[in-house]
Amino acid sequence: MSAAIGIALLGATGSIGETAQRVVARHPERFRFAALTAHGNREGLEAAASRWKPAFVGLVDDGDTGAPAGWCRGRECLVQAATHPDARIVLNAVVGAAGLEATIAAVGAGKRVALANKESLVMGGALVRRAARAGGGEVIPVDSEHSALLQCLAGRIGGAGEGLLPVAGVRRFVITASGGPFRSWDTERIRGATLADALKHPTWSMGRKITVDSASLANKALEVIEAHLLFGVPYDRIEVVVHPQSIVHSMVEFEDGSVIAQMGVPSMELPVLYALGYPDRVEDAGVPRFDPVATSPLTFEAVRHDAFPTLGLGIAAGRKGGAAPAVFNAANEAAVARFLEGSLPFSGIPAAIGMTLDRLSDRSGDDLPALLSADAEARALVKEYR
Ligand code: NAD
Ligand code: MG
């Protein structure tokens, strides 16, 4: 039996899923895949399964009748993979709220969740924390900004604070944003941006949903909420700054005024490996080396809140708490789905989210049924939005 740590990879066929396969392929003595899932890409999942020979394979979309015998089929595959006895780490790389139950189940079963699926934490932060306490599991972020914060905070995690990874002694987080493809566009031009415009991300290559989120800055709103839930730092100590080169992945300012930043070329391979190996650093030469002269100059700009209203809407929902972050997340997912299918203009994304929050942000978020119903109502409102 191999001594390598078993990983359940949820969302194996996506951008992060493929990144994770590249990373694990370089470290067979340390890591292996114990379980793999995908939504509808059966061919991609078959290729991954024949390469890694995991104990468990799950295809979530059971409309596909061609799946091999022995595979799990349907939605419950996510939780089954996330609690599989052969997996110690669950890399949740599913996109959207669909990842929530798996995150909760995994921490409840005492696993490490290497979390790319930020939507699950934004939607159900309190429930994830409760389940982690009860089950002894933990959440280690894969998102590059939060990986950066965690790296800046090395040795300081723990203690009595709020959050999944509580810290003390922090004066401020500065989360960087590339600014996306519309960073220098005027407000009117952004309102009419096309899908092709929104999918041209300047520095990162990612799935379609997060790429649109990066263009609207919804992604940064999700990340501010994620940072608050992970580290327990209050919202008025979390700032966003635009940094077009995506080299500084985020910064922490400490009580004495010292600021520590984490830097590197924009590649998700590094934060994936860090989350798998944490708190160790695993020797790896896979990512291009950082060259300060070649990446010069590094620049920083204020966020243009008037041009990107989705950011403020999301942060306000985070501050409000209860079901409001779940409503923001669901409204955004539904609005992005409509933008992707061509039935909503780019300016309709913040408009639909704002309308939905006005109607639903007071909903309770006390338990999973309450959150799921707030999520469903928000999606229904955005579907009807004209
Ligand atoms: P993607 O669209 O490329 O891949 C999504 C994966 O999830 C696919 O394997 C798909 O089969 C699966 N999936 C989709 N819907 C599902 C459902 N309803 N049930 C179960 N599985 C489903 O997305 P991605 O870019 O890899 O992003 C995944 C997550 O990681 C997102 O939460 C995103 O915000 C986060 N993230 C991504 C990046 C990046 O560089 N791509 C960076 C930071 C964070
Ligand atoms: Mg990020």
Tab-separated table of C-alpha atoms and ligand atoms in Angstrom:
chain	number	residue	atom	x	y	z
A	1	MET	CA	0.000	0.000	0.000
A	2	SER	CA	1.349	3.402	-0.976
A	3	ALA	CA	2.244	5.895	1.765
A	4	ALA	CA	1.019	8.716	-0.441
A	5	ILE	CA	-1.927	10.736	0.917
A	6	GLY	CA	-5.260	9.972	-0.757
A	7	ILE	CA	-7.069	12.957	-2.280
A	8	ALA	CA	-10.709	13.165	-3.333
A	9	LEU	CA	-10.797	15.581	-6.264
A	10	LEU	CA	-14.277	17.037	-6.816
A	11	GLY	CA	-14.485	18.736	-10.202
A	12	ALA	CA	-11.615	16.765	-11.753
A	13	THR	CA	-12.337	17.948	-15.318
A	14	GLY	CA	-12.304	21.691	-14.622
A	15	SER	CA	-9.545	24.249	-14.723
A	16	ILE	CA	-8.522	23.708	-11.070
A	17	GLY	CA	-9.135	19.946	-11.403
A	18	GLU	CA	-6.664	19.725	-14.291
A	19	THR	CA	-4.207	21.949	-12.459
A	20	ALA	CA	-4.405	19.578	-9.485
A	21	GLN	CA	-3.723	16.582	-11.725
A	22	ARG	CA	-0.595	18.288	-13.096
A	23	VAL	CA	0.610	19.067	-9.569
A	24	VAL	CA	-0.037	15.587	-8.155
A	25	ALA	CA	1.663	13.989	-11.175
A	26	ARG	CA	4.895	15.651	-10.048
A	27	HIS	CA	4.603	14.234	-6.499
A	28	PRO	CA	3.535	10.595	-6.707
A	29	GLU	CA	5.428	9.705	-3.528
A	30	ARG	CA	3.367	12.223	-1.512
A	31	PHE	CA	-0.067	12.385	-3.113
A	32	ARG	CA	-2.442	10.172	-5.089
A	33	PHE	CA	-6.099	10.408	-6.092
A	34	ALA	CA	-8.464	8.231	-4.079
A	35	ALA	CA	-11.688	9.591	-5.610
A	36	LEU	CA	-12.583	11.650	-8.680
A	37	THR	CA	-15.848	13.353	-9.679
A	38	ALA	CA	-17.059	15.477	-12.572
A	39	HIS	CA	-20.375	16.962	-13.580
A	40	GLY	CA	-21.060	16.029	-17.202
A	41	ASN	CA	-17.713	15.542	-18.946
A	42	ARG	CA	-17.675	11.724	-19.035
A	43	GLU	CA	-14.755	11.458	-21.478
A	44	GLY	CA	-12.606	13.749	-19.339
A	45	LEU	CA	-13.487	11.796	-16.231
A	46	GLU	CA	-12.789	8.465	-17.934
A	47	ALA	CA	-9.361	9.684	-18.989
A	48	ALA	CA	-8.575	10.846	-15.446
A	49	ALA	CA	-9.898	7.601	-13.932
A	50	SER	CA	-7.806	5.388	-16.199
A	51	ARG	CA	-4.737	7.461	-15.409
A	52	TRP	CA	-5.124	7.523	-11.603
A	53	LYS	CA	-7.112	4.330	-10.894
A	54	PRO	CA	-8.971	5.785	-7.877
A	55	ALA	CA	-11.146	3.638	-5.604
A	56	PHE	CA	-14.170	5.848	-6.374
A	57	VAL	CA	-15.374	7.620	-9.541
A	58	GLY	CA	-18.553	9.703	-9.624
A	59	LEU	CA	-20.445	11.369	-12.484
A	60	VAL	CA	-22.857	13.907	-11.002
A	61	ASP	CA	-25.065	14.429	-14.077
A	62	ASP	CA	-26.912	11.116	-14.286
A	63	GLY	CA	-28.578	12.041	-17.584
A	64	ASP	CA	-25.546	10.440	-19.248
A	65	THR	CA	-26.240	6.734	-19.723
A	66	GLY	CA	-22.823	5.764	-21.082
A	67	ALA	CA	-20.903	5.741	-17.805
A	68	PRO	CA	-18.916	2.574	-17.011
A	69	ALA	CA	-20.311	0.069	-14.516
A	70	GLY	CA	-19.010	0.633	-11.013
A	71	TRP	CA	-19.171	4.412	-11.206
A	72	CYS	CA	-21.351	6.350	-8.760
A	73	ARG	CA	-24.056	8.379	-10.526
A	74	GLY	CA	-25.970	11.487	-9.471
A	75	ARG	CA	-25.650	14.318	-6.977
A	76	GLU	CA	-24.927	12.152	-3.941
A	77	CYS	CA	-21.573	11.197	-5.496
A	78	LEU	CA	-20.112	14.478	-4.252
A	79	VAL	CA	-20.751	13.711	-0.585
A	80	GLN	CA	-19.726	10.077	-1.054
A	81	ALA	CA	-16.409	11.138	-2.575
A	82	ALA	CA	-15.946	13.839	0.081
A	83	THR	CA	-16.325	11.315	2.910
A	84	HIS	CA	-14.530	8.394	1.237
A	85	PRO	CA	-12.411	6.491	3.785
A	86	ASP	CA	-9.425	6.331	1.401
A	87	ALA	CA	-9.234	10.156	1.148
A	88	ARG	CA	-7.587	12.372	3.770
A	89	ILE	CA	-7.793	15.542	1.714
A	90	VAL	CA	-10.804	16.704	-0.296
A	91	LEU	CA	-9.904	19.162	-3.036
A	92	ASN	CA	-13.213	20.860	-3.730
A	93	ALA	CA	-12.866	22.280	-7.245
A	94	VAL	CA	-16.559	22.246	-8.124
A	95	VAL	CA	-17.936	25.565	-9.359
A	96	GLY	CA	-20.830	27.178	-7.493
A	97	ALA	CA	-23.174	26.444	-4.604
A	98	ALA	CA	-23.365	22.792	-5.698
A	99	GLY	CA	-20.187	22.246	-3.672
A	100	LEU	CA	-21.670	23.166	-0.278
A	101	GLU	CA	-22.890	19.810	0.983
A	102	ALA	CA	-19.575	18.162	0.096
A	103	THR	CA	-17.583	20.817	1.991
A	104	ILE	CA	-19.765	20.392	5.078
A	105	ALA	CA	-19.663	16.583	4.871
A	106	ALA	CA	-15.876	16.507	4.435
A	107	VAL	CA	-15.008	18.719	7.419
A	108	GLY	CA	-17.658	16.842	9.405
A	109	ALA	CA	-15.802	13.616	8.605
A	110	GLY	CA	-12.526	15.088	9.863
A	111	LYS	CA	-10.948	15.705	6.461
A	112	ARG	CA	-8.857	18.592	5.250
A	113	VAL	CA	-10.790	20.489	2.601
A	114	ALA	CA	-8.435	22.180	0.162
A	115	LEU	CA	-11.013	24.723	-0.920
A	116	ALA	CA	-11.149	26.206	-4.400
A	117	ASN	CA	-14.971	26.248	-4.301
A	118	LYS	CA	-15.285	29.621	-2.524
A	119	GLU	CA	-19.032	29.727	-3.227
A	120	SER	CA	-19.654	26.959	-0.678
A	121	LEU	CA	-17.956	28.933	2.083
A	122	VAL	CA	-19.655	32.219	1.152
A	123	MET	CA	-23.037	30.507	1.141
A	124	GLY	CA	-22.697	28.394	4.273
A	125	GLY	CA	-19.769	29.826	6.272
A	126	ALA	CA	-21.356	29.317	9.699
A	127	LEU	CA	-22.441	25.767	8.872
A	128	VAL	CA	-18.998	24.844	7.566
A	129	ARG	CA	-17.441	26.145	10.766
A	130	ARG	CA	-19.886	24.268	12.964
A	131	ALA	CA	-19.284	21.035	11.046
A	132	ALA	CA	-15.496	21.505	11.230
A	133	ARG	CA	-15.669	21.975	15.003
A	134	ALA	CA	-17.866	18.921	15.454
A	135	GLY	CA	-15.973	16.647	13.072
A	136	GLY	CA	-12.410	17.870	13.525
A	137	GLY	CA	-11.884	18.756	9.852
A	138	GLU	CA	-10.233	21.915	8.508
A	139	VAL	CA	-10.421	24.230	5.521
A	140	ILE	CA	-7.219	25.305	3.771
A	141	PRO	CA	-7.764	27.807	0.955
A	142	VAL	CA	-6.703	27.200	-2.642
A	143	ASP	CA	-7.802	30.628	-3.870
A	144	SER	CA	-4.532	32.438	-4.639
A	145	GLU	CA	-5.334	35.510	-2.532
A	146	HIS	CA	-6.234	33.446	0.526
A	147	SER	CA	-3.274	31.154	0.024
A	148	ALA	CA	-1.187	34.339	0.018
A	149	LEU	CA	-2.808	35.562	3.250
A	150	LEU	CA	-2.247	32.163	4.864
A	151	GLN	CA	1.406	32.192	3.784
A	152	CYS	CA	1.864	35.719	5.184
A	153	LEU	CA	0.282	34.516	8.449
A	154	ALA	CA	2.411	31.372	8.749
A	155	GLY	CA	2.937	30.402	12.374
A	156	ARG	CA	0.197	32.747	13.632
A	157	ILE	CA	-2.906	30.628	12.976
A	158	GLY	CA	-4.816	29.340	15.994
A	159	GLY	CA	-6.183	30.638	19.249
A	160	ALA	CA	-9.547	31.964	20.260
A	161	GLY	CA	-10.510	34.245	17.347
A	162	GLU	CA	-13.446	33.893	15.005
A	163	GLY	CA	-13.007	32.102	11.699
A	164	LEU	CA	-11.920	28.698	10.487
A	165	LEU	CA	-8.236	29.687	10.706
A	166	PRO	CA	-8.351	32.338	13.460
A	167	VAL	CA	-5.578	34.938	13.670
A	168	ALA	CA	-4.742	37.768	16.054
A	169	GLY	CA	-2.502	40.796	15.635
A	170	VAL	CA	-3.661	41.721	12.138
A	171	ARG	CA	-4.327	45.381	11.411
A	172	ARG	CA	-5.448	44.939	7.821
A	173	PHE	CA	-5.684	42.573	4.859
A	174	VAL	CA	-5.000	44.025	1.422
A	175	ILE	CA	-6.477	41.700	-1.186
A	176	THR	CA	-5.259	42.282	-4.712
A	177	ALA	CA	-7.435	42.185	-7.841
A	178	SER	CA	-6.161	42.131	-11.411
A	179	GLY	CA	-9.016	44.451	-12.321
A	180	GLY	CA	-10.109	42.062	-15.079
A	181	PRO	CA	-10.520	42.917	-18.763
A	182	PHE	CA	-12.509	46.125	-18.070
A	183	ARG	CA	-10.087	47.705	-15.625
A	184	SER	CA	-9.479	50.750	-17.812
A	185	TRP	CA	-12.843	50.861	-19.634
A	186	ASP	CA	-15.238	53.725	-18.933
A	187	THR	CA	-18.485	52.925	-17.152
A	188	GLU	CA	-20.702	53.186	-20.243
A	189	ARG	CA	-18.505	50.833	-22.256
A	190	ILE	CA	-18.491	48.273	-19.422
A	191	ARG	CA	-22.299	48.307	-19.284
A	192	GLY	CA	-22.455	47.063	-22.870
A	193	ALA	CA	-19.544	44.585	-22.720
A	194	THR	CA	-20.065	41.373	-24.689
A	195	LEU	CA	-19.445	37.796	-23.544
A	196	ALA	CA	-16.315	37.609	-25.709
A	197	ASP	CA	-15.020	40.785	-24.005
A	198	ALA	CA	-15.716	39.393	-20.538
A	199	LEU	CA	-13.987	36.064	-21.263
A	200	LYS	CA	-10.658	37.736	-22.165
A	201	HIS	CA	-8.998	37.710	-18.762
A	202	PRO	CA	-5.654	39.555	-18.834
A	203	THR	CA	-3.633	37.387	-16.417
A	204	TRP	CA	-5.434	34.129	-15.463
A	205	SER	CA	-6.871	31.236	-17.502
A	206	MET	CA	-9.893	29.808	-15.606
A	207	GLY	CA	-13.399	28.372	-15.959
A	208	ARG	CA	-16.069	30.579	-17.575
A	209	LYS	CA	-18.042	31.427	-14.436
A	210	ILE	CA	-15.087	32.719	-12.418
A	211	THR	CA	-13.775	34.533	-15.506
A	212	VAL	CA	-17.033	36.502	-15.761
A	213	ASP	CA	-16.913	37.046	-11.972
A	214	SER	CA	-13.448	38.512	-12.411
A	215	ALA	CA	-14.730	40.936	-15.050
A	216	SER	CA	-17.581	42.182	-12.806
A	217	LEU	CA	-15.476	41.984	-9.604
A	218	ALA	CA	-18.124	39.652	-8.107
A	219	ASN	CA	-15.162	37.332	-7.625
A	220	LYS	CA	-13.451	39.900	-5.403
A	221	ALA	CA	-16.638	40.320	-3.346
A	222	LEU	CA	-16.760	36.537	-2.832
A	223	GLU	CA	-13.082	36.656	-1.849
A	224	VAL	CA	-13.564	39.424	0.733
A	225	ILE	CA	-16.332	37.352	2.343
A	226	GLU	CA	-14.146	34.233	2.084
A	227	ALA	CA	-11.247	36.055	3.817
A	228	HIS	CA	-13.549	37.192	6.629
A	229	LEU	CA	-14.920	33.685	7.156
A	230	LEU	CA	-11.531	31.982	6.984
A	231	PHE	CA	-9.499	34.252	9.223
A	232	GLY	CA	-12.163	36.048	11.302
A	233	VAL	CA	-10.818	39.500	10.406
A	234	PRO	CA	-13.635	42.129	10.453
A	235	TYR	CA	-14.824	43.629	7.167
A	236	ASP	CA	-13.562	47.125	7.966
A	237	ARG	CA	-10.025	45.690	8.055
A	238	ILE	CA	-10.219	44.077	4.619
A	239	GLU	CA	-9.345	46.239	1.631
A	240	VAL	CA	-9.218	45.541	-2.087
A	241	VAL	CA	-6.580	47.116	-4.320
A	242	VAL	CA	-6.180	46.728	-8.074
A	243	HIS	CA	-2.830	45.251	-9.101
A	244	PRO	CA	-2.896	44.569	-12.861
A	245	GLN	CA	0.218	42.338	-12.994
A	246	SER	CA	-1.184	39.689	-10.578
A	247	ILE	CA	2.257	39.137	-9.019
A	248	VAL	CA	1.489	40.234	-5.461
A	249	HIS	CA	-1.280	37.815	-4.494
A	250	SER	CA	-2.276	39.673	-1.287
A	251	MET	CA	-0.752	41.371	1.754
A	252	VAL	CA	-1.139	41.419	5.530
A	253	GLU	CA	-0.452	44.535	7.591
A	254	PHE	CA	0.391	43.704	11.207
A	255	GLU	CA	-0.200	45.735	14.377
A	256	ASP	CA	3.267	47.304	14.263
A	257	GLY	CA	2.689	48.603	10.715
A	258	SER	CA	4.845	46.009	8.954
A	259	VAL	CA	3.338	44.674	5.718
A	260	ILE	CA	4.093	41.192	4.389
A	261	ALA	CA	3.164	40.293	0.816
A	262	GLN	CA	3.269	36.963	-1.005
A	263	MET	CA	4.443	37.071	-4.633
A	264	GLY	CA	4.914	34.780	-7.572
A	265	VAL	CA	3.959	34.283	-11.196
A	266	PRO	CA	0.200	33.869	-11.653
A	267	SER	CA	-0.216	30.071	-11.566
A	268	MET	CA	-2.753	28.103	-9.530
A	269	GLU	CA	-0.288	25.212	-9.252
A	270	LEU	CA	1.462	26.864	-6.325
A	271	PRO	CA	-1.618	27.504	-4.149
A	272	VAL	CA	-2.934	23.995	-4.939
A	273	LEU	CA	0.347	22.409	-3.808
A	274	TYR	CA	0.532	24.639	-0.719
A	275	ALA	CA	-2.999	23.631	0.367
A	276	LEU	CA	-2.179	19.929	-0.089
A	277	GLY	CA	1.131	20.093	1.786
A	278	TYR	CA	0.293	22.758	4.416
A	279	PRO	CA	1.993	23.613	6.711
A	280	ASP	CA	4.993	22.109	4.889
A	281	ARG	CA	6.451	23.530	1.732
A	282	VAL	CA	6.928	20.830	-0.865
A	283	GLU	CA	9.946	21.116	-3.136
A	284	ASP	CA	8.662	21.746	-6.654
A	285	ALA	CA	10.172	23.179	-9.806
A	286	GLY	CA	7.003	23.060	-11.890
A	287	VAL	CA	6.070	26.730	-11.780
A	288	PRO	CA	8.143	29.303	-13.726
A	289	ARG	CA	10.513	31.170	-11.421
A	290	PHE	CA	9.757	34.695	-10.331
A	291	ASP	CA	11.926	37.284	-12.070
A	292	PRO	CA	11.606	40.713	-10.404
A	293	VAL	CA	13.193	42.553	-13.303
A	294	ALA	CA	11.050	40.889	-15.962
A	295	THR	CA	7.839	41.533	-13.994
A	296	SER	CA	8.693	45.191	-13.358
A	297	PRO	CA	7.009	47.547	-12.749
A	298	LEU	CA	4.459	46.409	-10.183
A	299	THR	CA	1.633	48.921	-9.891
A	300	PHE	CA	-1.393	49.447	-7.624
A	301	GLU	CA	-4.612	51.416	-8.200
A	302	ALA	CA	-7.783	52.170	-6.264
A	303	VAL	CA	-10.902	50.165	-7.177
A	304	ARG	CA	-13.438	52.132	-9.273
A	305	HIS	CA	-16.542	51.247	-7.270
A	306	ASP	CA	-18.845	53.265	-9.568
A	307	ALA	CA	-17.779	51.184	-12.581
A	308	PHE	CA	-17.949	47.840	-10.696
A	309	PRO	CA	-21.030	48.019	-8.420
A	310	THR	CA	-21.107	44.227	-7.891
A	311	LEU	CA	-18.138	44.466	-5.518
A	312	GLY	CA	-19.922	46.815	-3.113
A	313	LEU	CA	-23.148	44.797	-3.289
A	314	GLY	CA	-21.308	41.637	-2.288
A	315	ILE	CA	-19.344	43.212	0.555
A	316	ALA	CA	-22.549	44.775	1.937
A	317	ALA	CA	-24.185	41.327	1.829
A	318	GLY	CA	-21.203	39.872	3.687
A	319	ARG	CA	-21.449	42.541	6.382
A	320	LYS	CA	-25.162	41.915	6.733
A	321	GLY	CA	-24.632	38.193	7.323
A	322	GLY	CA	-27.478	35.685	7.801
A	323	ALA	CA	-28.612	34.463	4.395
A	324	ALA	CA	-27.465	37.648	2.614
A	325	PRO	CA	-24.128	36.227	1.366
A	326	ALA	CA	-25.964	33.122	0.110
A	327	VAL	CA	-28.500	35.344	-1.679
A	328	PHE	CA	-25.684	37.390	-3.235
A	329	ASN	CA	-23.926	34.234	-4.371
A	330	ALA	CA	-27.043	32.588	-5.827
A	331	ALA	CA	-28.175	35.783	-7.579
A	332	ASN	CA	-24.707	36.166	-9.061
A	333	GLU	CA	-24.576	32.539	-10.256
A	334	ALA	CA	-27.996	32.873	-11.887
A	335	ALA	CA	-27.146	36.242	-13.440
A	336	VAL	CA	-23.837	34.944	-14.815
A	337	ALA	CA	-25.634	31.893	-16.258
A	338	ARG	CA	-28.016	34.261	-18.069
A	339	PHE	CA	-25.137	36.439	-19.279
A	340	LEU	CA	-23.367	33.311	-20.586
A	341	GLU	CA	-26.487	32.204	-22.482
A	342	GLY	CA	-27.034	35.714	-23.876
A	343	SER	CA	-30.284	36.645	-22.125
A	344	LEU	CA	-28.844	39.335	-19.834
A	345	PRO	CA	-26.459	42.203	-20.698
A	346	PHE	CA	-23.326	42.678	-18.611
A	347	SER	CA	-24.945	45.613	-16.796
A	348	GLY	CA	-27.816	43.272	-15.872
A	349	ILE	CA	-25.532	41.305	-13.521
A	350	PRO	CA	-25.311	43.976	-10.776
A	351	ALA	CA	-28.865	45.128	-11.500
A	352	ALA	CA	-30.326	41.638	-10.988
A	353	ILE	CA	-28.201	41.032	-7.891
A	354	GLY	CA	-29.218	44.387	-6.373
A	355	MET	CA	-32.926	43.707	-6.973
A	356	THR	CA	-32.623	40.216	-5.441
A	357	LEU	CA	-30.772	41.451	-2.353
A	358	ASP	CA	-33.426	44.167	-1.849
A	359	ARG	CA	-36.077	41.462	-1.765
A	360	LEU	CA	-34.331	38.617	0.102
A	361	SER	CA	-31.379	39.792	2.158
A	362	ASP	CA	-33.313	39.586	5.463
A	363	ARG	CA	-33.905	35.847	5.070
A	364	SER	CA	-32.569	33.658	7.866
A	365	GLY	CA	-29.466	31.586	7.235
A	366	ASP	CA	-29.557	29.503	10.391
A	367	ASP	CA	-29.528	26.056	8.883
A	368	LEU	CA	-29.038	24.275	5.597
A	369	PRO	CA	-32.749	24.158	4.615
A	370	ALA	CA	-33.034	27.932	5.230
A	371	LEU	CA	-29.951	28.615	3.100
A	372	LEU	CA	-31.080	26.301	0.316
A	373	SER	CA	-34.480	27.972	0.163
A	374	ALA	CA	-32.927	31.482	0.111
A	375	ASP	CA	-30.625	30.232	-2.665
A	376	ALA	CA	-33.546	28.812	-4.669
A	377	GLU	CA	-35.683	31.960	-4.257
A	378	ALA	CA	-32.795	34.153	-5.366
A	379	ARG	CA	-32.243	32.045	-8.498
A	380	ALA	CA	-35.962	32.157	-9.320
A	381	LEU	CA	-36.049	35.970	-9.013
A	382	VAL	CA	-33.043	36.380	-11.306
A	383	LYS	CA	-34.571	34.001	-13.881
A	384	GLU	CA	-37.659	36.214	-14.058
A	385	TYR	CA	-35.679	39.478	-14.020
A	386	ARG	CA	-36.357	41.750	-17.017
B	1	NAD	P1	-14.518	24.935	-14.186
B	1	NAD	O1	-15.822	25.357	-14.732
B	1	NAD	O2	-13.346	24.898	-15.082
B	1	NAD	O3	-14.667	23.466	-13.543
B	1	NAD	C1	-15.720	23.142	-12.692
B	1	NAD	C2	-15.692	21.654	-12.327
B	1	NAD	O4	-16.810	21.413	-11.473
B	1	NAD	C3	-15.819	20.708	-13.505
B	1	NAD	O5	-15.045	19.555	-13.240
B	1	NAD	C4	-17.294	20.324	-13.517
B	1	NAD	O6	-17.518	19.032	-14.016
B	1	NAD	C5	-17.656	20.399	-12.046
B	1	NAD	N1	-19.041	20.842	-11.817
B	1	NAD	C6	-19.673	21.884	-12.402
B	1	NAD	N2	-20.938	21.995	-11.952
B	1	NAD	C7	-21.109	20.983	-11.068
B	1	NAD	C8	-22.206	20.547	-10.276
B	1	NAD	N3	-23.395	21.162	-10.310
B	1	NAD	N4	-22.022	19.462	-9.484
B	1	NAD	C9	-20.839	18.838	-9.442
B	1	NAD	N5	-19.764	19.191	-10.174
B	1	NAD	C10	-19.902	20.265	-10.976
B	1	NAD	O7	-14.239	25.874	-12.917
B	1	NAD	P2	-12.829	26.280	-12.284
B	1	NAD	O8	-12.319	27.498	-12.935
B	1	NAD	O9	-11.950	25.090	-12.176
B	1	NAD	O10	-13.292	26.746	-10.823
B	1	NAD	C11	-13.655	25.802	-9.824
B	1	NAD	C12	-13.755	26.539	-8.485
B	1	NAD	O11	-12.467	27.043	-8.145
B	1	NAD	C13	-14.687	27.736	-8.507
B	1	NAD	O12	-15.327	27.846	-7.266
B	1	NAD	C14	-13.749	28.910	-8.693
B	1	NAD	O13	-14.255	30.114	-8.133
B	1	NAD	C15	-12.540	28.448	-7.924
B	1	NAD	N6	-11.270	29.033	-8.348
B	1	NAD	C16	-10.816	28.818	-9.598
B	1	NAD	C17	-9.617	29.385	-10.010
B	1	NAD	C18	-9.050	29.088	-11.391
B	1	NAD	O14	-7.927	29.488	-11.668
B	1	NAD	N7	-9.753	28.411	-12.261
B	1	NAD	C19	-8.895	30.198	-9.130
B	1	NAD	C20	-9.395	30.401	-7.847
B	1	NAD	C21	-10.579	29.814	-7.466
B	2	MG	MG	-8.753	34.357	-6.314
